[in-house]
Short mmCIF file of N, CA and C in Angstrom, two decimals:
data_model
loop_
_atom_site.label_atom_id
_atom_site.label_comp_id
_atom_site.label_asym_id
_atom_site.label_seq_id
_atom_site.Cartn_x
_atom_site.Cartn_y
_atom_site.Cartn_z
N MET A 240 -10.93 31.29 15.92
CA MET A 240 -12.29 32.53 15.37
C MET A 240 -12.35 32.81 13.79
N THR A 241 -13.62 32.47 14.02
CA THR A 241 -13.97 32.98 12.38
C THR A 241 -14.78 34.13 12.43
N ILE A 242 -14.42 34.77 11.89
CA ILE A 242 -15.40 36.28 11.35
C ILE A 242 -16.10 35.90 10.61
N SER A 243 -17.67 36.14 10.62
CA SER A 243 -18.46 35.46 9.74
C SER A 243 -18.93 36.88 8.89
N ARG A 244 -19.33 37.00 7.52
CA ARG A 244 -19.90 37.76 6.85
C ARG A 244 -20.51 39.16 7.76
N GLY A 245 -21.61 38.31 8.29
CA GLY A 245 -22.68 38.64 9.21
C GLY A 245 -22.22 39.73 10.26
N PHE A 246 -21.22 39.45 10.41
CA PHE A 246 -20.28 40.66 11.67
C PHE A 246 -19.95 41.76 10.80
N PHE A 247 -20.17 41.82 9.69
CA PHE A 247 -19.97 43.35 8.99
C PHE A 247 -21.46 43.71 8.25
N GLY A 248 -22.30 42.64 8.35
CA GLY A 248 -23.64 42.88 7.69
C GLY A 248 -23.83 41.57 6.91
N HIS A 249 -24.98 41.01 6.78
CA HIS A 249 -25.34 39.91 6.28
C HIS A 249 -25.68 40.37 4.71
N HIS A 250 -24.85 39.27 3.78
CA HIS A 250 -25.20 39.10 2.33
C HIS A 250 -25.59 38.05 2.08
N ASP A 251 -26.58 37.42 1.24
CA ASP A 251 -27.01 36.34 0.77
C ASP A 251 -26.45 36.88 -0.63
N PRO A 252 -25.76 35.89 -1.36
CA PRO A 252 -25.46 35.74 -2.61
C PRO A 252 -26.80 35.68 -3.99
N ARG A 253 -27.52 35.01 -2.96
CA ARG A 253 -28.69 34.95 -3.67
C ARG A 253 -29.68 36.26 -4.18
N ALA A 254 -29.47 37.08 -3.18
CA ALA A 254 -30.06 38.03 -2.99
C ALA A 254 -29.25 39.33 -2.66
N VAL A 255 -28.17 39.85 -3.25
CA VAL A 255 -27.13 40.44 -3.10
C VAL A 255 -27.49 41.75 -2.72
N ASP A 256 -26.96 42.38 -1.72
CA ASP A 256 -27.48 43.57 -1.33
C ASP A 256 -25.92 44.29 -1.06
N LEU A 257 -25.68 45.05 -1.88
CA LEU A 257 -23.97 45.36 -2.30
C LEU A 257 -24.21 47.37 -1.74
N PRO A 258 -23.17 47.49 -1.09
CA PRO A 258 -22.87 49.26 -1.12
C PRO A 258 -23.45 49.77 -2.50
N PRO A 259 -24.01 50.85 -2.49
CA PRO A 259 -24.42 51.92 -3.21
C PRO A 259 -23.53 52.12 -4.68
N GLY A 260 -23.60 51.99 -5.54
CA GLY A 260 -22.84 52.24 -6.97
C GLY A 260 -21.86 50.84 -7.20
N GLN A 261 -22.08 50.09 -6.28
CA GLN A 261 -21.34 48.49 -6.47
C GLN A 261 -21.51 47.63 -7.14
N HIS A 262 -20.67 46.61 -8.41
CA HIS A 262 -21.14 45.86 -8.84
C HIS A 262 -20.09 44.20 -8.35
N LEU A 263 -21.04 42.94 -8.66
CA LEU A 263 -20.24 41.91 -8.14
C LEU A 263 -19.10 41.67 -8.98
N THR A 264 -17.87 41.29 -8.34
CA THR A 264 -17.13 40.43 -9.04
C THR A 264 -16.93 38.95 -8.67
N HIS A 265 -16.46 38.24 -9.21
CA HIS A 265 -15.83 36.72 -8.83
C HIS A 265 -14.43 36.53 -8.93
N GLY A 266 -13.73 37.37 -9.67
CA GLY A 266 -12.23 37.42 -9.68
C GLY A 266 -11.85 38.16 -8.56
N PHE A 267 -10.35 38.55 -8.68
CA PHE A 267 -9.70 39.44 -7.77
C PHE A 267 -9.39 40.59 -8.68
N PRO A 268 -9.82 41.72 -8.68
CA PRO A 268 -8.67 42.65 -9.82
C PRO A 268 -7.60 43.10 -8.74
N VAL A 269 -6.45 43.11 -9.66
CA VAL A 269 -5.10 43.99 -9.19
C VAL A 269 -5.24 45.22 -9.48
N LEU A 270 -4.98 45.99 -8.23
CA LEU A 270 -4.67 47.85 -8.69
C LEU A 270 -3.57 48.15 -7.83
N THR A 271 -2.99 48.79 -7.78
CA THR A 271 -1.55 49.05 -7.00
C THR A 271 -1.43 50.26 -7.57
N ALA A 272 -0.91 51.27 -6.63
CA ALA A 272 -0.35 52.66 -6.82
C ALA A 272 0.78 52.90 -7.43
N GLY A 273 1.56 51.68 -7.61
CA GLY A 273 2.82 52.03 -8.15
C GLY A 273 3.17 50.04 -8.14
N PRO A 274 4.69 49.99 -8.45
CA PRO A 274 5.14 48.55 -8.93
C PRO A 274 5.09 47.53 -7.64
N THR A 275 4.63 46.59 -8.02
CA THR A 275 4.62 45.26 -6.92
C THR A 275 5.71 45.10 -5.93
N GLN A 276 5.79 45.15 -4.91
CA GLN A 276 6.84 45.28 -3.68
C GLN A 276 6.96 43.67 -3.71
N LEU A 277 8.38 43.11 -3.77
CA LEU A 277 8.64 41.93 -3.59
C LEU A 277 9.44 41.58 -2.62
N ILE A 278 8.61 41.46 -0.90
CA ILE A 278 9.34 41.35 -0.16
C ILE A 278 9.41 39.85 0.47
N SER A 279 10.44 39.72 0.99
CA SER A 279 10.54 38.18 1.42
C SER A 279 10.21 38.11 2.94
N THR A 280 9.85 36.87 3.56
CA THR A 280 9.58 36.91 4.83
C THR A 280 10.61 37.27 5.56
N GLU A 281 11.71 36.48 5.12
CA GLU A 281 13.43 37.12 5.88
C GLU A 281 13.82 38.53 6.67
N VAL A 282 13.07 39.20 5.22
CA VAL A 282 13.40 40.66 5.91
C VAL A 282 12.12 41.52 6.47
N TRP A 283 11.00 41.24 6.00
CA TRP A 283 9.44 41.64 6.28
C TRP A 283 9.95 42.07 8.00
N SER A 284 9.11 42.88 8.33
CA SER A 284 8.70 43.49 9.58
C SER A 284 7.93 44.08 9.90
N PHE A 285 7.26 44.03 11.03
CA PHE A 285 6.12 45.65 11.20
C PHE A 285 6.35 46.20 12.63
N THR A 286 6.14 47.64 12.03
CA THR A 286 6.57 48.77 13.47
C THR A 286 5.50 49.23 13.91
N ILE A 287 4.96 49.70 15.01
CA ILE A 287 4.08 50.33 15.53
C ILE A 287 4.96 51.60 16.47
N THR A 288 4.90 53.18 15.96
CA THR A 288 5.25 53.82 16.54
C THR A 288 4.54 54.60 17.20
N PRO A 289 4.32 54.70 18.50
CA PRO A 289 3.23 55.29 19.53
C PRO A 289 4.08 56.80 19.54
N GLU A 290 3.42 57.87 20.34
CA GLU A 290 3.94 59.09 20.11
C GLU A 290 5.31 59.14 21.18
N SER A 291 5.47 58.25 22.12
CA SER A 291 6.21 58.12 22.99
C SER A 291 8.00 57.85 22.00
N ASP A 292 8.11 57.50 20.57
CA ASP A 292 8.87 57.14 20.01
C ASP A 292 9.89 56.11 20.32
N LYS A 293 9.08 55.46 20.89
CA LYS A 293 9.67 53.89 21.40
C LYS A 293 8.71 52.90 20.75
N PRO A 294 9.15 52.55 19.20
CA PRO A 294 8.54 51.83 18.60
C PRO A 294 8.83 50.11 19.01
N ARG A 295 7.59 49.38 18.71
CA ARG A 295 7.51 48.17 19.05
C ARG A 295 7.27 47.37 17.29
N ARG A 296 8.65 46.73 17.24
CA ARG A 296 8.42 45.94 15.95
C ARG A 296 8.51 44.20 16.05
N TRP A 297 8.27 43.71 15.25
CA TRP A 297 7.75 42.56 15.04
C TRP A 297 8.51 41.94 13.48
N SER A 298 9.15 40.94 13.83
CA SER A 298 9.81 40.10 12.34
C SER A 298 8.75 39.27 12.31
N TRP A 299 8.80 38.37 11.09
CA TRP A 299 7.80 37.73 10.59
C TRP A 299 7.69 36.79 11.46
N ASN A 300 8.62 35.84 12.13
CA ASN A 300 8.48 34.84 12.90
C ASN A 300 7.81 35.37 14.18
N GLU A 301 8.26 36.35 14.65
CA GLU A 301 7.46 36.93 15.66
C GLU A 301 6.07 37.06 15.68
N MET A 302 5.48 37.55 14.63
CA MET A 302 3.98 37.74 14.08
C MET A 302 3.47 36.45 13.80
N MET A 303 4.36 35.46 13.01
CA MET A 303 3.55 33.91 13.40
C MET A 303 3.51 33.17 14.61
N ALA A 304 4.31 33.76 15.26
CA ALA A 304 4.03 33.17 17.09
C ALA A 304 2.75 33.49 17.78
N LEU A 305 2.29 34.66 17.03
CA LEU A 305 1.13 34.98 17.50
C LEU A 305 -0.19 34.67 17.46
N PRO A 306 -1.18 34.66 18.27
CA PRO A 306 -2.66 33.93 17.74
C PRO A 306 -2.91 34.70 16.63
N SER A 307 -3.66 33.62 15.72
CA SER A 307 -3.88 34.14 14.38
C SER A 307 -5.55 33.59 14.16
N GLU A 308 -6.39 34.37 13.63
CA GLU A 308 -7.63 34.38 13.32
C GLU A 308 -8.34 33.91 11.76
N GLU A 309 -9.18 33.17 11.61
CA GLU A 309 -9.84 33.03 9.86
C GLU A 309 -10.77 34.43 9.77
N ILE A 310 -10.96 34.78 9.21
CA ILE A 310 -11.36 36.02 8.64
C ILE A 310 -12.18 35.77 7.21
N ASN A 311 -13.70 36.03 7.45
CA ASN A 311 -14.47 35.71 6.15
C ASN A 311 -15.57 37.02 6.09
N VAL A 312 -14.82 37.98 4.84
CA VAL A 312 -15.77 39.05 4.76
C VAL A 312 -15.60 39.29 3.44
N ASP A 313 -16.63 40.11 3.43
CA ASP A 313 -16.74 40.84 1.82
C ASP A 313 -15.80 42.18 1.78
N ILE A 314 -15.17 42.43 0.80
CA ILE A 314 -14.17 43.61 0.50
C ILE A 314 -14.72 44.22 -0.72
N HIS A 315 -14.91 45.85 -0.53
CA HIS A 315 -15.68 46.47 -1.57
C HIS A 315 -14.45 47.78 -2.31
N CYS A 316 -13.97 47.58 -3.31
CA CYS A 316 -13.31 48.51 -4.04
C CYS A 316 -13.57 49.75 -4.38
N VAL A 317 -13.39 50.92 -4.26
CA VAL A 317 -13.44 52.11 -4.69
C VAL A 317 -13.83 52.44 -6.30
N THR A 318 -13.18 51.23 -6.98
CA THR A 318 -13.41 51.30 -8.49
C THR A 318 -14.79 50.51 -8.68
N ARG A 319 -15.34 50.58 -7.83
CA ARG A 319 -16.82 49.86 -7.62
C ARG A 319 -17.12 48.51 -7.79
N TRP A 320 -15.88 47.55 -7.50
CA TRP A 320 -16.41 46.48 -7.55
C TRP A 320 -16.26 45.47 -6.08
N THR A 321 -17.16 44.92 -5.82
CA THR A 321 -17.55 44.00 -4.42
C THR A 321 -17.12 42.50 -4.67
N LYS A 322 -16.55 42.00 -3.85
CA LYS A 322 -16.10 40.76 -3.90
C LYS A 322 -16.97 39.97 -2.89
N LEU A 323 -17.81 38.94 -2.69
CA LEU A 323 -18.35 38.42 -1.31
C LEU A 323 -17.42 37.35 -0.96
N GLY A 324 -17.38 37.01 0.27
CA GLY A 324 -17.11 35.89 1.25
C GLY A 324 -15.65 35.45 0.83
N THR A 325 -14.87 36.52 0.93
CA THR A 325 -13.51 36.61 0.88
C THR A 325 -12.60 35.34 2.32
N HIS A 326 -11.92 34.80 2.05
CA HIS A 326 -11.57 34.04 3.39
C HIS A 326 -9.89 34.53 3.44
N TRP A 327 -9.73 34.82 4.53
CA TRP A 327 -8.19 35.32 4.81
C TRP A 327 -7.63 34.42 6.25
N ARG A 328 -6.47 34.93 6.71
CA ARG A 328 -5.91 34.40 7.67
C ARG A 328 -5.02 35.46 8.10
N GLY A 329 -5.01 35.86 9.65
CA GLY A 329 -4.17 36.87 10.11
C GLY A 329 -4.21 36.99 11.52
N VAL A 330 -3.71 38.24 11.83
CA VAL A 330 -3.20 38.69 13.16
C VAL A 330 -4.21 39.78 13.67
N ALA A 331 -5.01 39.68 14.76
CA ALA A 331 -5.64 41.04 14.56
C ALA A 331 -5.15 42.18 15.33
N LEU A 332 -5.34 43.34 15.03
CA LEU A 332 -4.35 44.46 15.20
C LEU A 332 -4.39 44.76 16.62
N ASP A 333 -5.83 44.30 17.19
CA ASP A 333 -5.84 44.25 18.46
C ASP A 333 -4.83 43.52 19.32
N THR A 334 -4.17 42.63 18.78
CA THR A 334 -3.25 41.75 19.47
C THR A 334 -2.07 42.45 19.51
N PHE A 335 -1.37 43.26 18.59
CA PHE A 335 -0.51 44.27 18.52
C PHE A 335 -0.24 45.31 19.19
N PHE A 336 -1.89 45.79 19.26
CA PHE A 336 -1.81 47.25 20.23
C PHE A 336 -1.89 46.73 21.74
N GLU A 337 -1.95 45.53 22.38
CA GLU A 337 -1.99 45.36 23.42
C GLU A 337 -0.56 45.60 24.33
N GLU A 338 0.33 45.43 23.38
CA GLU A 338 1.81 46.10 23.80
C GLU A 338 2.08 47.72 23.56
N ILE A 339 1.06 48.28 23.15
CA ILE A 339 1.14 49.70 22.79
C ILE A 339 0.35 50.66 23.38
N ASP A 340 1.24 51.64 24.35
CA ASP A 340 0.58 52.78 25.39
C ASP A 340 0.64 53.85 24.34
N THR A 341 -0.51 54.49 23.81
CA THR A 341 -0.69 55.59 23.25
C THR A 341 -2.42 56.38 23.72
N ASP A 342 -2.22 57.52 23.37
CA ASP A 342 -3.71 58.23 23.68
C ASP A 342 -3.75 58.85 22.33
N ASN A 343 -3.21 58.83 21.40
CA ASN A 343 -3.47 59.25 20.11
C ASN A 343 -4.36 58.89 19.38
N GLU A 344 -5.16 59.38 18.70
CA GLU A 344 -6.64 58.95 18.12
C GLU A 344 -6.61 58.56 16.55
N TYR A 345 -5.46 58.83 16.01
CA TYR A 345 -5.15 58.65 14.58
C TYR A 345 -3.94 57.87 14.42
N ALA A 346 -3.85 57.03 13.28
CA ALA A 346 -2.73 56.42 12.85
C ALA A 346 -2.63 56.63 11.25
N MET A 347 -1.16 56.69 10.83
CA MET A 347 -0.70 56.70 9.92
C MET A 347 -0.29 55.01 9.15
N VAL A 348 -0.86 54.41 8.58
CA VAL A 348 -0.54 53.10 7.98
C VAL A 348 0.99 53.07 6.61
N HIS A 349 2.06 52.58 7.18
CA HIS A 349 2.97 52.59 6.08
C HIS A 349 3.36 51.19 5.38
N SER A 350 3.72 51.21 4.13
CA SER A 350 3.79 50.02 3.36
C SER A 350 5.12 50.36 2.78
N TYR A 351 5.59 49.18 2.56
CA TYR A 351 6.79 48.58 1.83
C TYR A 351 6.98 49.53 0.20
N GLY A 352 7.58 50.42 -0.16
CA GLY A 352 7.44 51.13 -1.64
C GLY A 352 6.72 52.55 -1.31
N GLY A 353 6.70 52.78 0.10
CA GLY A 353 6.36 54.64 0.05
C GLY A 353 4.74 54.76 0.63
N TYR A 354 3.71 53.88 -0.13
CA TYR A 354 2.15 53.76 0.41
C TYR A 354 2.00 54.10 1.34
N THR A 355 1.12 55.35 1.66
CA THR A 355 0.06 55.41 2.96
C THR A 355 -1.11 55.73 2.88
N THR A 356 -1.54 55.32 4.25
CA THR A 356 -3.21 55.64 4.34
C THR A 356 -3.50 55.72 5.67
N ASN A 357 -4.79 56.86 5.84
CA ASN A 357 -4.94 57.21 7.02
C ASN A 357 -5.93 56.64 7.94
N LEU A 358 -6.06 56.22 9.01
CA LEU A 358 -7.33 55.74 9.42
C LEU A 358 -7.46 56.23 11.22
N PRO A 359 -8.72 56.55 11.77
CA PRO A 359 -8.83 56.61 12.95
C PRO A 359 -8.25 55.41 13.66
N LEU A 360 -7.80 55.51 15.08
CA LEU A 360 -7.58 54.38 15.81
C LEU A 360 -8.55 53.57 16.22
N GLU A 361 -9.98 54.04 16.14
CA GLU A 361 -10.96 53.14 16.28
C GLU A 361 -11.46 52.30 15.43
N ASP A 362 -10.90 52.48 14.06
CA ASP A 362 -11.38 51.78 13.12
C ASP A 362 -10.41 50.45 12.90
N LEU A 363 -9.03 50.35 13.57
CA LEU A 363 -8.09 49.22 13.90
C LEU A 363 -8.26 48.35 14.68
N VAL A 364 -8.90 48.91 15.62
CA VAL A 364 -9.04 47.75 16.83
C VAL A 364 -10.77 47.45 17.08
N GLY A 365 -10.79 46.54 18.46
CA GLY A 365 -12.35 45.92 18.30
C GLY A 365 -12.61 45.06 17.48
N GLY A 366 -11.90 44.36 16.67
CA GLY A 366 -11.92 43.52 16.09
C GLY A 366 -12.63 43.68 14.39
N LYS A 367 -11.68 44.71 14.08
CA LYS A 367 -12.37 45.50 13.23
C LYS A 367 -10.97 45.52 11.79
N ALA A 368 -9.88 45.10 11.91
CA ALA A 368 -8.91 44.89 11.16
C ALA A 368 -7.57 44.13 11.47
N TRP A 369 -7.05 43.51 10.54
CA TRP A 369 -6.00 42.53 10.90
C TRP A 369 -5.04 42.44 9.81
N ILE A 370 -3.58 41.89 10.51
CA ILE A 370 -2.51 41.95 9.22
C ILE A 370 -2.78 40.60 9.08
N VAL A 371 -3.04 40.42 7.67
CA VAL A 371 -3.41 38.95 7.04
C VAL A 371 -2.28 38.80 6.32
N TYR A 372 -1.80 37.36 6.23
CA TYR A 372 -0.86 36.55 5.47
C TYR A 372 -1.32 35.39 4.52
N GLU A 373 -2.47 35.16 4.73
CA GLU A 373 -3.16 34.01 3.73
C GLU A 373 -4.26 34.64 3.15
N TYR A 374 -4.82 34.07 1.96
CA TYR A 374 -5.96 34.50 1.16
C TYR A 374 -6.32 32.61 0.52
N GLU A 375 -7.56 32.91 0.94
CA GLU A 375 -8.40 31.34 0.44
C GLU A 375 -7.02 30.27 0.76
N GLY A 376 -6.40 29.86 1.92
CA GLY A 376 -5.82 28.88 2.40
C GLY A 376 -4.82 28.92 1.73
N GLU A 377 -3.79 29.86 1.07
CA GLU A 377 -2.94 29.77 0.59
C GLU A 377 -1.88 31.35 0.97
N PRO A 378 -0.54 31.19 1.02
CA PRO A 378 -0.16 32.34 1.41
C PRO A 378 -0.41 33.46 0.32
N LEU A 379 -0.46 34.81 0.88
CA LEU A 379 -1.10 35.92 0.11
C LEU A 379 0.19 36.30 -0.94
N HIS A 380 -0.20 36.31 -2.24
CA HIS A 380 0.52 36.74 -3.29
C HIS A 380 0.90 38.20 -3.23
N ALA A 381 2.31 38.17 -3.77
CA ALA A 381 2.48 39.69 -3.69
C ALA A 381 2.03 40.54 -4.64
N GLU A 382 0.92 40.20 -5.71
CA GLU A 382 0.35 41.15 -6.09
C GLU A 382 -1.25 41.46 -5.70
N HIS A 383 -1.26 40.65 -4.31
CA HIS A 383 -2.57 41.27 -3.60
C HIS A 383 -1.87 41.71 -2.16
N GLY A 384 -0.86 42.00 -2.08
CA GLY A 384 -0.07 42.68 -0.78
C GLY A 384 0.85 41.55 -0.06
N GLY A 385 1.05 40.65 -0.93
CA GLY A 385 1.74 39.90 0.23
C GLY A 385 3.44 40.15 0.37
N PRO A 386 3.80 39.73 1.32
CA PRO A 386 3.47 38.74 2.22
C PRO A 386 2.62 39.23 3.08
N ALA A 387 2.29 39.96 3.69
CA ALA A 387 1.28 40.58 4.36
C ALA A 387 0.81 41.96 4.16
N ARG A 388 -0.55 42.25 4.35
CA ARG A 388 -1.15 43.48 3.97
C ARG A 388 -2.47 43.86 5.36
N LEU A 389 -2.77 45.12 5.69
CA LEU A 389 -3.78 45.31 6.02
C LEU A 389 -4.95 44.73 5.47
N LEU A 390 -5.93 44.51 6.45
CA LEU A 390 -7.14 44.12 6.09
C LEU A 390 -8.01 45.00 6.95
N VAL A 391 -9.11 45.78 6.33
CA VAL A 391 -9.96 46.68 6.98
C VAL A 391 -11.32 46.63 6.17
N PRO A 392 -11.81 45.97 6.03
CA PRO A 392 -12.93 45.28 5.29
C PRO A 392 -14.29 46.40 5.47
N HIS A 393 -14.44 47.17 6.67
CA HIS A 393 -15.49 47.57 6.52
C HIS A 393 -15.33 48.89 5.54
N LEU A 394 -14.21 49.82 5.26
CA LEU A 394 -14.11 50.46 4.55
C LEU A 394 -13.70 50.11 3.06
N TYR A 395 -13.35 51.00 2.19
CA TYR A 395 -13.20 50.52 0.59
C TYR A 395 -11.83 50.27 1.37
N PHE A 396 -11.61 49.54 -0.24
CA PHE A 396 -10.31 48.34 0.08
C PHE A 396 -9.06 49.32 0.04
N TRP A 397 -8.79 50.62 -0.60
CA TRP A 397 -7.62 51.08 -0.69
C TRP A 397 -6.80 51.39 1.10
N LYS A 398 -7.79 51.69 1.98
CA LYS A 398 -7.44 51.45 3.32
C LYS A 398 -6.87 50.41 3.83
N SER A 399 -7.04 49.09 2.93
CA SER A 399 -6.05 47.98 3.29
C SER A 399 -5.02 47.78 2.68
N ALA A 400 -4.35 48.73 3.36
CA ALA A 400 -2.91 48.70 2.87
C ALA A 400 -2.07 47.48 2.30
N LYS A 401 -1.87 47.31 0.87
CA LYS A 401 -0.65 45.89 0.60
C LYS A 401 0.56 46.18 1.17
N TRP A 402 1.39 45.49 1.40
CA TRP A 402 2.53 45.37 1.82
C TRP A 402 3.12 45.97 2.90
N VAL A 403 1.97 46.02 4.03
CA VAL A 403 2.52 47.03 5.23
C VAL A 403 3.30 46.51 6.18
N ASN A 404 4.04 47.76 6.28
CA ASN A 404 5.35 47.51 7.28
C ASN A 404 5.38 48.20 8.72
N GLY A 405 4.05 49.29 8.87
CA GLY A 405 4.11 49.93 9.89
C GLY A 405 2.72 50.49 10.09
N ILE A 406 2.84 51.08 11.68
CA ILE A 406 1.70 52.00 11.91
C ILE A 406 2.36 53.13 12.83
N THR A 407 2.11 54.32 12.52
CA THR A 407 2.74 55.81 13.10
C THR A 407 1.37 56.23 13.74
N MET A 408 1.25 56.45 14.79
CA MET A 408 0.54 56.67 16.03
C MET A 408 0.33 58.52 15.60
N GLN A 409 -0.97 59.34 15.59
CA GLN A 409 -0.46 60.34 15.43
C GLN A 409 -1.56 61.18 15.93
N ARG A 410 -1.23 62.57 16.46
CA ARG A 410 -2.39 63.28 17.20
C ARG A 410 -3.47 63.89 16.52
N SER A 411 -3.10 63.96 15.40
CA SER A 411 -4.58 64.62 14.46
C SER A 411 -4.42 63.74 13.05
N ASP A 412 -5.42 64.21 12.35
CA ASP A 412 -5.81 63.04 11.48
C ASP A 412 -5.17 64.13 9.97
N GLU A 413 -4.03 63.17 9.64
CA GLU A 413 -3.37 63.89 8.21
C GLU A 413 -3.43 62.86 7.15
N PRO A 414 -3.81 63.32 5.88
CA PRO A 414 -3.78 62.45 4.50
C PRO A 414 -3.10 61.71 4.34
N GLY A 415 -3.38 60.71 3.80
CA GLY A 415 -2.35 59.38 3.24
C GLY A 415 -2.21 59.74 1.78
N PHE A 416 -1.63 58.75 0.65
CA PHE A 416 -1.14 58.59 -0.43
C PHE A 416 -2.49 59.24 -1.08
N TRP A 417 -3.53 57.81 -1.19
CA TRP A 417 -4.97 58.63 -2.02
C TRP A 417 -5.69 59.66 -1.75
N GLU A 418 -5.89 59.52 -0.33
CA GLU A 418 -6.22 60.59 0.54
C GLU A 418 -5.90 62.27 0.10
N GLY A 419 -4.50 62.33 -0.38
CA GLY A 419 -3.83 63.42 -0.62
C GLY A 419 -4.28 63.97 -2.16
N PHE A 420 -4.75 62.83 -3.08
CA PHE A 420 -5.37 62.82 -4.24
C PHE A 420 -6.56 62.99 -4.78
N GLY A 421 -7.38 63.34 -3.35
CA GLY A 421 -8.97 63.71 -3.62
C GLY A 421 -10.05 62.68 -3.19
N TYR A 422 -9.18 61.62 -2.80
CA TYR A 422 -10.06 60.39 -2.28
C TYR A 422 -10.55 60.86 -0.90
N HIS A 423 -11.77 60.45 -0.65
CA HIS A 423 -12.23 60.40 0.71
C HIS A 423 -11.70 60.33 2.01
N ASN A 424 -11.41 60.94 2.93
CA ASN A 424 -10.53 60.75 4.06
C ASN A 424 -10.93 59.75 4.74
N TYR A 425 -12.29 59.20 4.75
CA TYR A 425 -12.60 58.19 5.56
C TYR A 425 -12.83 56.79 4.43
N GLY A 426 -13.75 56.71 3.89
CA GLY A 426 -13.96 55.53 3.18
C GLY A 426 -14.78 54.59 3.32
N ASN A 427 -16.03 55.10 3.78
CA ASN A 427 -16.96 54.24 4.26
C ASN A 427 -17.92 53.58 2.49
N PRO A 428 -17.96 52.25 2.22
CA PRO A 428 -18.29 52.37 1.02
C PRO A 428 -20.08 52.00 1.27
N TRP A 429 -21.13 51.95 2.33
CA TRP A 429 -22.28 51.85 2.34
C TRP A 429 -22.80 53.63 2.53
N ARG A 430 -21.78 54.46 2.97
CA ARG A 430 -22.25 55.79 2.56
C ARG A 430 -21.87 56.14 1.23
N GLU A 431 -21.20 55.37 0.38
CA GLU A 431 -20.21 55.73 -0.91
C GLU A 431 -19.38 57.00 -0.65
N GLU A 432 -18.64 56.92 0.06
CA GLU A 432 -17.73 58.14 0.38
C GLU A 432 -16.18 57.77 -0.41
N ARG A 433 -16.37 58.17 -1.70
CA ARG A 433 -15.24 57.73 -2.59
C ARG A 433 -14.16 58.95 -2.71
N TYR A 434 -14.83 59.88 -2.77
CA TYR A 434 -14.08 61.28 -3.05
C TYR A 434 -14.14 62.33 -2.02
N ALA A 435 -13.29 63.06 -2.10
CA ALA A 435 -13.45 64.09 -0.69
C ALA A 435 -14.77 64.89 -1.26
N GLY A 436 -15.43 65.38 0.08
CA GLY A 436 -16.90 65.85 -0.64
C GLY A 436 -17.78 64.98 -0.56
N ASP A 437 -17.69 63.64 -0.94
CA ASP A 437 -18.61 62.74 -0.94
C ASP A 437 -19.72 62.81 0.64
#
């Protein structure tokens, strides 16, 4: 399955329609809240913890056995750059959540190194988010979040947590790392939701 750019809004590079305040980049800037995490696939795992406190864990090999998708999307960073037509491969979060029983509407995403970011569950399912492990046909480099990162392309890129290792379901919405330092709680680039109060 290929997710085209049109799924999230049509962009023609010859007549670019960028979110407000964004500029086009052809590189891939590296921005990180802390040191780059070097996680081997032998020790990497991903865990979803519902309110029952009965977590479901996937090893790297177990994730790689799940159905994967090719994803072609634009990405938008809160620091004002946009990169068009990026190509990824990964597993839709819908696939992971097929095994999760939850009535909670909010999620806290966790990463190796302690980074967190909060999202409504509805922004993680319905073909909106993936755990990705390839970028432009190559294994995802550590500086870009490899071996695996969250990809939520319809929100600013800080929501696409690098080095992802888990999701905890929550009854209420609580701020993650950057949200606690004044970033917008949701982060819609088309509404320019960069900071609290935007």
